[in-house]
Amino acid sequence: MVRIKRSTVVGIVAVALPIALIAVLAALFLPGSGQRLVTLFLINLIAVLGFGIYSGNSGIMSFGHVGFMALGAYASGLLTMNPVVQKTALPHLPEWLAGWGMSFPLALLVAILVVAVVAVVIGVPVARLGGSSASICTLGFLVIVHVVLVASADITRGSQTFFGVPRAVDIWVALPCALLAVAIARIYRDSNSGLKLRASREDEIASTAVGVNVRLHRFCAWVLGAMLAGAAGALFAHFLGAFSPKDFYFNLTFMLLAMLILGGISTVSGAVVGTATIMLIVEVLRKFEGGVDLGFLSLPTVFGLTDIGIGLAILIVMYRLQDGLMGVREIDEKLPFLRRLGGQAKAAEVPAAAAPDRDTSLKVDNVGRRFAGLVALENASFDIVPGRVTGLIGPNGAGKSTLINCVSGVVPASSGKVLIDGRDVVSMPTYTVPKAGLGRTFQNIRLFRNLTVLENVTVAASAVAAAGEDAEALALCYLAEVGLADFADRLAGTLSYGAQRRLEIARALALKPRYLLLDEPAAGMNPAETQELMQVLDSIRHKYKLGLLVVEHDLKLIMRLCDVVVVLNKGQQIAMGTPAEIQANPAVVEAYIGRKRSGKPATASQNEPSAAALQPHAAGGLA
Ligand code: ADP
Ligand code: MG
């Protein structure tokens, strides 16, 4: 059951109210042509929302949704057509399709169902793909639908006009449908699935690392979006009464995508503003397209003026506002008084950590990884034990990040095993690894930049939340833990560098991990930020008693924090022991000094451990 938040309701009302007002005023006071224009706006809006549910949330441009509109139009048209008219218009119609003469509402529902079935079938392969491969697939779908419609002359009249569809749609029919579509799109956007899909749009790898099953959510959005597009198609058909396959092809796709992009692809308010703006531009330019005589000036006929106008509008808006007119946040998320109306999430109590079970350590057993010919990692073997901090050090390129990637399943190990509770990570789908108890951060910060700070953590919290648990409230708690509770409503990308690193830690903590892997958490931080981070790490190691693995070049931090240190060099694990043992280990000192002899100055990077830093008496050394 979808729980609808108060902020979602506020968001729906904020968008639906103006639409309803304009439509009602138009219905009461505008002449027929004005009413038709508003009706068309409402239908286009449903289609744009259908595009947006998939493309806006997943970040994958779809060219295929007009194909679903076409299916919706023809399916519903066939069902509502008067049997007598049908005999003339479609004399060769197969018997099972003929003579239904359904009412429009029923035909609308059946058409949506038909479209959903097709979307499920197409969605299985499409949801496996991301980026431009998925886009090309959707384009292929559009072309196939078009060709099939043209070729199925017995059912569709081929490329000729399909006529005889009752004109059952006016402003009073389109309005409730559009309002319902607004509500559906917004509820989906704010839902668990929508939030997770938006997270994957921002960073697919990071979303998988917090337990998001990207394919599943892409699939859900694809089918839901297709159903809205199908509904828009059916409404369109019963608004026009007659149409042909070319009405549902590239021109319409271009126009609907223009609406989506101009307004802002990722918001419902963007869809509304984009649809209205493009329709206004088209209306104005259409008047000029055929040439105008202004008395003192006569403008010639300009072929394609409206398309040029739409293109120019997109260019101008995108040049100034990359995320479209409305940006990446909904109108109610931007306006303070609407935000207050929506209410604030309240922090929950984080349940106390259970006493660590030392038998359930994470085992890294002889793990290796090759990239083509390059051996990035070989024979790493150690345990990450709950309640203990393990340091992982080594020069740049030693294979530390590769090891973390292998352990978290982001990159499969080519040899050896990573065992969590006796299960090999290689055999688990990557998105299930976090649920098995493993959280991680990335060397190069990977946040969901266009989601709020709170949403970043909520994505992770909801991956492991028990039934009835409020993921958002838990997320707030973890934010407080790293000192970011006051920034909950900010977009993650606008935080300072140190705060972004801490947010990444809060996001990983929200997975309630038993093992937490931090890849250079202090990299690029100034001393004050490093100090803050130390406090955070100290507090979470004591509070949650998790098994911590920290990769760090700041040896002072490593030596202060860690119980055990593992040293990698050129992919080989060359030492493991207590900080004191590591300092005294000749192989470790040799690895660093060896680098110095090979011509590289030990001070080449301030982030790298130097041979000098390994000497106990060195300034800022290990003591
Ligand atoms: P560290 O984190 O210790 O600095 P890495 O694990 O990032 O080192 O890299 C170890 C080696 O593996 C490096 O030589 C690096 O170039 C190589 N490597 C890491 N990731 C990839 C990849 N995806 N493709 C090819 N080579 C990689
Ligand atoms: Mg690294």
XYZ file of C-alpha atoms and ligand atoms in Angstrom:
651
model
C 0.000 0.000 0.000
C 1.376 3.419 -0.969
C 1.473 5.826 1.941
C 0.786 9.341 0.707
C 2.653 12.043 2.587
C 1.161 15.395 3.431
C 3.779 17.154 1.334
C 2.678 15.063 -1.657
C -0.928 16.155 -1.187
C 0.152 19.797 -0.930
C 2.179 19.347 -4.120
C -0.760 17.837 -5.983
C -3.142 20.577 -4.883
C -0.622 23.312 -5.731
C -0.489 22.081 -9.324
C -4.033 20.791 -9.758
C -5.820 23.868 -8.433
C -4.627 26.345 -11.086
C -5.288 23.789 -13.828
C -8.813 23.161 -12.580
C -9.469 26.874 -12.256
C -8.283 27.684 -15.773
C -10.215 24.776 -17.271
C -13.450 25.643 -15.496
C -13.174 29.303 -16.476
C -12.442 28.264 -20.056
C -15.428 25.928 -20.090
C -17.711 28.661 -18.787
C -16.485 31.700 -20.652
C -14.384 30.801 -23.705
C -15.815 30.121 -27.179
C -15.586 26.633 -28.690
C -12.133 27.131 -30.189
C -10.699 28.262 -26.836
C -12.319 25.320 -25.094
C -10.838 22.933 -27.636
C -7.409 24.409 -27.036
C -7.689 23.924 -23.271
C -8.966 20.370 -23.781
C -5.974 19.657 -25.999
C -3.713 21.119 -23.308
C -5.176 18.726 -20.741
C -4.705 15.722 -23.016
C -1.158 16.746 -23.935
C -0.430 17.179 -20.250
C -1.434 13.584 -19.534
C 0.876 12.401 -22.311
C 3.760 14.567 -21.079
C 3.263 13.250 -17.543
C 3.390 9.730 -18.978
C 6.743 10.526 -20.609
C 7.886 12.201 -17.397
C 7.107 9.314 -15.057
C 9.652 7.205 -16.934
C 12.087 9.732 -18.411
C 11.983 12.294 -15.619
C 12.539 9.852 -12.804
C 14.967 7.518 -14.569
C 16.850 10.149 -16.559
C 16.491 7.993 -19.683
C 14.907 9.814 -22.585
C 12.052 7.835 -24.084
C 11.004 8.228 -27.702
C 8.547 5.389 -27.451
C 5.627 6.687 -25.425
C 3.848 8.075 -28.459
C 3.731 4.446 -29.592
C 1.658 3.705 -26.488
C -0.550 6.697 -27.310
C -1.163 5.218 -30.735
C -2.067 1.850 -29.247
C -4.418 3.539 -26.785
C -6.052 5.541 -29.557
C -6.644 2.653 -31.959
C -7.641 0.168 -29.263
C -10.223 2.464 -27.685
C -11.414 3.730 -31.091
C -12.113 0.194 -32.291
C -14.079 -0.554 -29.132
C -16.307 2.527 -29.130
C -16.980 2.744 -32.845
C -20.615 2.452 -33.823
C -21.079 -1.059 -35.356
C -22.896 0.359 -38.388
C -20.152 2.885 -39.146
C -17.595 0.173 -38.492
C -19.035 -1.997 -41.279
C -18.322 0.766 -43.802
C -15.046 2.004 -42.378
C -13.513 -1.387 -41.627
C -15.245 -4.043 -43.731
C -12.484 -6.619 -43.207
C -12.217 -6.255 -39.439
C -11.691 -9.636 -37.725
C -14.900 -10.793 -36.093
C -13.634 -10.782 -32.490
C -12.799 -7.099 -32.803
C -15.995 -6.021 -34.511
C -19.217 -4.645 -33.101
C -18.236 -3.922 -29.505
C -19.812 -0.459 -29.426
C -18.539 0.141 -25.879
C -19.060 3.276 -23.837
C -16.012 5.567 -23.768
C -15.083 5.129 -20.077
C -15.084 1.347 -20.410
C -13.113 1.485 -23.667
C -10.620 3.811 -21.976
C -10.021 1.267 -19.223
C -9.661 -1.620 -21.674
C -7.258 0.425 -23.822
C -5.126 1.237 -20.771
C -5.066 -2.460 -19.922
C -3.996 -3.412 -23.456
C -1.247 -0.801 -23.371
C -0.108 -2.062 -19.959
C 0.246 -5.595 -21.289
C 2.337 -4.394 -24.238
C 4.407 -2.192 -21.898
C 5.129 -5.142 -19.624
C 6.379 -7.204 -22.555
C 8.540 -4.383 -23.985
C 9.560 -3.259 -20.492
C 11.384 -6.475 -19.626
C 14.241 -5.829 -22.080
C 14.069 -2.011 -21.913
C 14.399 -1.923 -18.114
C 17.640 -3.876 -18.343
C 19.186 -1.037 -20.312
C 20.249 2.412 -19.291
C 21.246 5.636 -21.033
C 21.230 5.902 -24.792
C 20.818 2.150 -25.388
C 17.435 2.313 -23.674
C 16.506 5.460 -25.612
C 17.330 3.791 -28.930
C 15.201 0.793 -27.918
C 12.230 3.051 -27.214
C 12.728 4.691 -30.599
C 12.716 1.238 -32.181
C 9.439 0.521 -30.414
C 7.867 3.707 -31.831
C 8.921 2.773 -35.362
C 7.625 -0.788 -34.970
C 4.230 0.400 -33.708
C 3.981 2.796 -36.627
C 4.863 0.166 -39.198
C 2.472 -2.371 -37.672
C -0.368 0.179 -37.665
C 0.246 1.058 -41.306
C 0.543 -2.608 -42.289
C -2.594 -3.762 -40.452
C -4.971 -2.150 -42.910
C -7.877 -4.486 -42.056
C -7.909 -3.171 -38.498
C -6.515 0.342 -38.768
C -7.258 1.368 -42.372
C -3.473 1.481 -42.841
C -2.096 4.925 -43.528
C -5.588 6.195 -44.354
C -7.660 8.130 -41.852
C -9.283 6.051 -39.136
C -12.711 7.653 -38.722
C -16.030 7.112 -37.020
C -14.738 7.370 -33.459
C -17.386 9.049 -31.288
C -16.308 12.462 -30.054
C -16.844 11.688 -26.426
C -14.121 13.909 -24.978
C -14.606 17.547 -24.079
C -13.135 19.750 -21.400
C -15.305 18.181 -18.664
C -13.995 14.708 -19.492
C -10.371 15.734 -20.003
C -10.167 17.771 -16.791
C -10.699 15.010 -14.212
C -8.459 12.718 -16.239
C -5.683 15.341 -16.255
C -6.045 15.995 -12.536
C -5.871 12.277 -11.858
C -2.754 12.057 -14.034
C -1.149 14.915 -12.062
C -1.887 13.083 -8.826
C -0.563 9.765 -10.138
C 2.645 11.335 -11.451
C 3.310 13.173 -8.203
C 2.469 10.226 -5.978
C 4.820 8.064 -8.014
C 7.589 10.675 -7.875
C 7.372 10.866 -4.090
C 6.856 7.142 -3.595
C 9.545 4.740 -2.521
C 9.926 3.463 -6.060
C 10.044 6.991 -7.515
C 12.639 8.155 -5.015
C 14.829 5.144 -5.703
C 14.528 5.631 -9.450
C 15.493 9.295 -9.096
C 18.489 8.205 -7.042
C 19.540 5.851 -9.840
C 19.125 8.724 -12.308
C 21.628 10.734 -10.288
C 24.122 7.899 -9.859
C 23.356 4.341 -10.809
C 26.374 2.781 -9.090
C 25.790 4.645 -5.841
C 22.095 3.762 -5.905
C 22.920 0.081 -6.280
C 25.310 0.443 -3.348
C 22.392 1.540 -1.164
C 20.192 -1.339 -2.182
C 18.251 0.053 -5.142
C 17.072 -2.552 -7.635
C 17.370 -0.180 -10.585
C 15.802 -2.527 -13.142
C 12.719 -3.112 -11.053
C 11.997 0.587 -10.578
C 12.723 1.403 -14.218
C 10.246 -1.288 -15.148
C 7.547 0.053 -12.805
C 7.960 3.599 -14.129
C 7.975 2.376 -17.712
C 4.673 0.528 -17.343
C 2.979 3.282 -15.328
C 4.149 5.965 -17.782
C 2.955 3.859 -20.704
C -0.498 3.533 -19.135
C -0.801 7.316 -18.855
C 0.365 7.711 -22.453
C -2.184 5.095 -23.523
C -4.912 7.005 -21.717
C -3.816 10.222 -23.416
C -4.005 8.425 -26.771
C -7.533 7.207 -26.087
C -8.631 10.689 -25.035
C -6.971 12.158 -28.099
C -8.815 9.715 -30.354
C -12.197 10.562 -28.848
C -11.417 14.255 -28.925
C -10.539 14.282 -32.648
C -12.855 11.552 -33.909
C -10.522 10.776 -36.814
C -6.755 10.246 -37.055
C -4.069 8.276 -38.859
C -0.769 6.604 -37.857
C 1.259 9.657 -38.832
C -0.518 11.662 -36.114
C 1.259 9.442 -33.600
C 4.780 9.614 -34.899
C 7.829 11.835 -34.869
C 6.052 15.215 -34.936
C 4.012 14.454 -31.842
C 7.028 12.864 -30.143
C 9.072 15.974 -30.822
C 6.368 18.265 -29.505
C 5.742 16.273 -26.318
C 9.463 15.938 -25.608
C 9.835 19.679 -26.158
C 7.124 20.254 -23.546
C 8.818 17.896 -21.136
C 12.298 19.324 -21.556
C 11.300 22.975 -21.634
C 9.364 22.799 -18.387
C 11.868 20.607 -16.590
C 11.924 16.867 -17.116
C 11.981 15.769 -13.489
C 8.966 17.551 -12.024
C 5.208 17.484 -12.383
C 5.056 21.270 -12.209
C 7.619 21.325 -15.022
C 5.355 19.163 -17.180
C 2.473 21.598 -16.678
C 4.523 24.715 -17.385
C 6.269 23.112 -20.371
C 3.014 21.922 -21.920
C 1.376 25.319 -21.517
C 4.394 27.233 -22.850
C 4.876 25.119 -25.951
C 1.154 25.205 -26.747
C 1.167 28.982 -26.493
C 4.217 29.239 -28.745
C 2.591 26.914 -31.282
C -0.675 28.862 -31.223
C 1.023 32.204 -31.773
C 3.412 31.003 -34.458
C 0.733 29.076 -36.320
C -1.005 32.377 -36.956
C 2.135 33.687 -38.618
C 3.074 30.507 -40.469
C 0.740 31.047 -43.375
C 1.945 34.645 -43.827
C 0.220 37.730 -42.448
C -0.704 41.066 -43.825
C -0.340 43.724 -41.160
C -1.227 46.552 -43.537
C 2.114 48.318 -43.406
C 4.015 45.039 -43.481
C 3.216 41.740 -45.085
C 5.040 38.652 -43.808
C 5.562 35.817 -46.284
C 4.588 32.202 -45.665
C 7.333 30.537 -43.588
C 7.205 26.775 -43.860
C 7.823 25.013 -40.531
C 7.767 28.227 -38.486
C 6.163 26.513 -35.473
C 8.776 23.751 -35.383
C 11.544 26.319 -35.695
C 9.910 28.271 -32.869
C 9.747 25.226 -30.583
C 13.368 24.397 -31.355
C 14.474 27.949 -30.647
C 12.507 28.064 -27.395
C 14.276 24.907 -26.225
C 17.679 26.276 -27.235
C 17.139 29.551 -25.413
C 15.727 27.998 -22.247
C 18.370 25.260 -22.088
C 21.136 27.813 -22.612
C 20.025 29.717 -19.547
C 18.373 26.986 -17.458
C 19.806 23.533 -17.940
C 17.060 21.850 -15.930
C 14.200 23.588 -17.723
C 11.931 26.376 -16.547
C 10.978 24.721 -13.260
C 14.331 23.116 -12.402
C 14.703 19.862 -10.491
C 12.402 20.657 -7.569
C 8.649 20.861 -7.475
C 7.043 24.236 -6.978
C 5.883 23.340 -3.459
C 9.409 22.237 -2.537
C 10.699 25.646 -3.532
C 8.101 27.982 -2.053
C 8.622 28.270 1.727
C 4.939 28.678 2.641
C 3.952 25.563 0.694
C 6.849 23.697 2.254
C 5.592 24.616 5.701
C 2.138 23.393 4.723
C 3.658 20.080 3.688
C 5.079 19.584 7.176
C 8.542 18.552 8.297
C 9.787 15.042 8.884
C 10.482 14.258 12.525
C 13.502 12.293 13.617
C 12.935 8.835 15.035
C 14.939 6.958 17.602
C 17.560 4.790 16.015
C 17.308 1.398 17.654
C 20.356 0.599 19.747
C 22.891 -1.593 18.008
C 22.802 -5.211 18.962
C 25.934 -6.565 20.572
C 28.293 -7.497 17.736
C 28.418 -11.140 16.912
C 32.088 -11.828 16.403
C 31.366 -15.082 14.588
C 29.791 -13.285 11.671
C 32.828 -11.460 10.365
C 33.134 -10.603 6.708
C 35.815 -12.780 5.154
C 38.023 -11.556 2.350
C 39.552 -14.781 1.118
C 42.368 -14.596 -1.398
C 40.545 -11.979 -3.472
C 42.011 -10.871 -6.789
C 40.880 -8.742 -9.693
C 42.277 -8.325 -13.193
C 41.371 -5.612 -15.672
C 42.230 -6.980 -19.116
C 45.939 -7.786 -18.649
C 46.407 -5.615 -15.569
C 46.514 -7.282 -12.171
C 44.915 -4.642 -9.957
C 44.632 -6.901 -6.934
C 45.920 -10.320 -5.966
C 45.627 -12.498 -2.863
C 44.012 -10.079 -0.386
C 42.987 -12.046 2.693
C 41.692 -10.689 5.979
C 38.527 -10.443 8.076
C 36.422 -7.422 8.872
C 35.212 -8.042 12.380
C 32.222 -6.276 13.985
C 33.380 -3.776 16.571
C 36.877 -3.540 15.109
C 38.409 -0.901 12.819
C 40.588 -2.203 10.018
C 42.846 0.220 8.186
C 43.776 -0.356 4.549
C 46.825 1.529 3.342
C 49.113 1.474 0.355
C 50.442 3.799 -2.334
C 48.189 5.064 -5.132
C 47.260 2.300 -7.535
C 47.898 -0.369 -4.895
C 44.413 -1.813 -5.387
C 42.638 -0.448 -2.302
C 39.578 0.906 -4.118
C 39.470 -2.207 -6.273
C 39.331 -4.268 -3.087
C 36.428 -2.205 -1.720
C 34.656 -2.548 -5.066
C 35.106 -6.322 -4.984
C 33.900 -6.581 -1.394
C 30.798 -4.481 -2.092
C 30.042 -6.304 -5.332
C 30.361 -3.188 -7.514
C 33.139 -4.966 -9.398
C 33.097 -8.772 -9.276
C 36.294 -10.370 -7.996
C 38.053 -12.446 -10.654
C 39.450 -14.855 -8.083
C 38.929 -15.694 -4.440
C 35.833 -15.152 -2.340
C 34.167 -12.458 -0.276
C 31.928 -14.153 2.257
C 29.171 -12.416 4.222
C 27.417 -14.854 6.542
C 28.938 -17.622 4.471
C 27.465 -16.292 1.181
C 29.794 -15.288 -1.625
C 29.221 -11.711 -2.762
C 29.914 -12.702 -6.387
C 26.811 -14.890 -6.377
C 24.548 -12.090 -5.085
C 22.913 -9.370 -7.230
C 24.842 -6.166 -6.377
C 21.811 -4.369 -4.961
C 21.268 -7.119 -2.376
C 24.758 -6.742 -0.893
C 23.803 -3.649 1.163
C 20.806 -5.516 2.542
C 23.145 -8.302 3.657
C 24.737 -5.745 5.955
C 27.339 -3.858 3.972
C 27.568 -0.086 3.552
C 30.260 1.826 1.712
C 31.399 5.238 0.563
C 33.307 6.093 -2.592
C 36.727 7.614 -3.126
C 35.202 10.142 -5.519
C 32.067 11.279 -3.723
C 28.983 9.769 -5.314
C 25.939 11.535 -3.946
C 22.521 11.938 -5.517
C 23.286 15.566 -6.195
C 19.845 16.712 -7.304
C 18.058 15.031 -4.423
C 17.849 16.699 -1.054
C 20.186 15.772 1.759
C 17.298 14.030 3.487
C 16.267 12.145 0.337
C 19.849 10.913 -0.108
C 19.703 9.182 3.250
C 16.045 8.134 2.956
C 16.837 6.081 -0.164
C 19.216 3.994 1.914
C 17.009 3.878 5.006
C 14.037 2.633 2.980
C 16.120 -0.213 1.549
C 16.338 -1.804 4.980
C 13.339 -0.298 6.814
C 11.085 -2.854 8.427
C 7.350 -2.762 7.636
C 5.767 0.205 9.360
C 9.092 1.920 10.011
C 9.329 5.519 8.803
C 12.434 5.648 6.617
C 12.432 9.439 6.496
C 12.389 9.776 10.276
C 15.245 7.311 10.572
C 17.153 9.189 7.881
C 16.866 12.414 9.868
C 18.408 10.628 12.805
C 21.450 9.561 10.835
C 21.792 13.087 9.495
C 21.904 14.364 13.057
C 24.574 11.769 13.735
C 26.943 13.404 11.227
C 25.875 16.939 12.064
C 23.777 17.608 8.955
C 20.236 17.700 10.369
C 19.949 21.436 9.654
C 20.684 20.875 5.970
C 17.976 18.251 5.378
C 16.105 20.309 2.753
C 19.158 21.415 0.790
C 20.121 19.761 -2.484
C 23.060 17.460 -1.786
C 25.119 18.996 -4.586
C 25.098 22.379 -2.861
C 26.826 21.173 0.327
C 30.437 21.966 1.123
C 32.983 19.290 0.348
C 33.437 18.118 3.924
C 29.680 18.012 4.451
C 29.245 15.954 1.280
C 31.694 13.375 2.621
C 29.806 13.223 5.906
C 26.507 12.906 4.050
C 27.892 9.913 2.194
C 28.728 8.342 5.539
C 25.225 9.062 6.884
C 23.740 7.472 3.763
C 25.820 4.338 4.274
C 24.967 4.278 7.998
C 21.262 4.381 7.186
C 21.660 0.887 5.748
C 22.211 -0.238 9.352
C 25.313 -2.014 8.118
C 27.292 -4.532 10.104
C 30.275 -3.677 7.936
C 31.092 -0.196 6.717
C 33.788 0.452 4.115
C 35.069 4.014 3.797
C 37.241 4.814 0.778
C 39.459 7.773 1.679
C 36.860 9.585 3.780
C 39.271 12.420 4.612
C 40.653 12.934 1.093
C 40.680 16.599 0.144
C 39.515 17.743 3.573
C 41.139 20.590 5.442
C 42.407 19.927 9.005
C 39.214 21.246 10.624
C 37.035 19.020 8.426
C 39.299 16.039 9.115
C 38.966 16.685 12.846
C 35.152 16.761 12.542
C 35.274 13.525 10.568
C 37.421 11.856 13.204
C 34.819 12.692 15.810
C 32.049 11.271 13.640
C 34.009 8.058 13.025
C 34.904 7.718 16.689
C 31.279 8.126 17.681
C 29.850 5.660 15.163
C 32.442 2.981 15.910
C 31.458 3.051 19.541
C 27.738 3.493 19.046
C 27.023 0.993 16.274
C 29.847 -1.458 16.969
C 30.166 -2.183 13.285
C 33.137 -3.617 11.473
C 34.801 -0.604 9.905
C 37.271 -0.709 7.017
C 38.971 2.616 6.370
C 41.175 3.374 3.381
C 43.156 6.476 4.160
C 46.355 8.254 3.228
C 46.289 10.260 6.416
C 48.417 7.890 8.458
C 47.887 9.850 11.618
C 44.179 9.163 11.304
C 44.758 5.486 10.480
C 47.094 4.889 13.370
C 44.798 6.603 15.838
C 41.627 4.897 14.681
C 42.568 1.359 13.686
C 42.910 -1.893 15.572
C 44.406 -3.695 12.588
C 46.121 -2.364 9.483
C 46.365 -4.161 6.133
C 48.979 -2.951 3.654
C 48.657 -3.367 -0.096
C 51.350 -2.633 -2.637
C 50.965 -3.135 -6.394
C 47.969 -5.371 -5.796
C 49.788 -7.563 -3.284
C 48.925 -7.743 0.382
C 52.360 -7.230 1.910
C 51.527 -6.914 5.596
C 48.834 -7.118 8.224
C 49.095 -6.324 11.916
C 48.557 -3.819 14.662
C 49.595 -0.239 13.937
C 52.753 -0.797 15.970
C 53.631 -3.943 14.021
C 53.027 -2.203 10.718
C 55.328 0.663 11.672
C 58.065 -1.793 12.412
C 57.490 -4.029 9.394
C 60.503 -3.900 7.070
C 58.443 -4.931 4.016
C 56.152 -1.948 4.504
C 58.988 0.512 4.942
C 60.684 -1.087 1.950
C 57.566 -0.640 -0.206
C 57.544 3.070 0.449
C 61.301 3.574 0.295
C 61.395 1.422 -2.832
C 59.056 3.898 -4.457
C 61.344 6.689 -3.451
C 64.362 4.943 -5.012
C 62.442 4.319 -8.232
C 62.683 8.028 -8.874
C 59.360 9.261 -7.535
C 59.780 11.884 -4.875
C 58.138 10.771 -1.646
C 56.358 14.123 -1.444
C 54.799 13.819 -4.904
C 51.351 14.028 -3.424
C 50.433 15.436 -0.110
C 47.777 12.775 0.192
C 50.157 9.887 -0.217
C 51.899 8.264 2.708
C 55.583 8.938 2.493
C 58.398 6.756 3.723
C 59.207 9.496 6.188
C 55.686 9.368 7.582
C 56.204 5.727 8.413
C 59.070 6.571 10.761
C 57.790 6.874 14.315
C 59.844 10.004 14.990
C 58.690 11.903 11.900
C 56.737 15.076 12.427
C 53.020 14.288 12.320
C 53.989 10.639 12.049
C 52.435 7.598 13.549
C 52.940 8.138 17.207
P 44.066 2.592 -5.180
O 42.672 2.766 -4.732
O 44.890 1.768 -4.256
O 44.738 3.887 -5.482
P 42.862 1.281 -7.407
O 42.240 0.100 -6.796
O 41.981 2.408 -7.765
O 44.078 1.782 -6.535
O 43.580 0.821 -8.730
C 44.455 -0.285 -8.795
C 44.885 -0.501 -10.238
O 43.778 -0.961 -10.982
C 45.352 0.779 -10.890
O 46.445 0.467 -11.714
C 44.174 1.191 -11.718
O 44.574 1.887 -12.860
C 43.540 -0.138 -12.086
N 42.092 -0.031 -12.240
C 41.210 0.279 -11.266
N 39.943 0.268 -11.739
C 40.049 -0.061 -13.057
C 39.100 -0.252 -14.099
N 37.774 -0.106 -13.904
N 39.564 -0.585 -15.332
C 40.889 -0.751 -15.531
N 41.816 -0.594 -14.597
C 41.421 -0.254 -13.362
Mg 41.590 4.420 -4.409
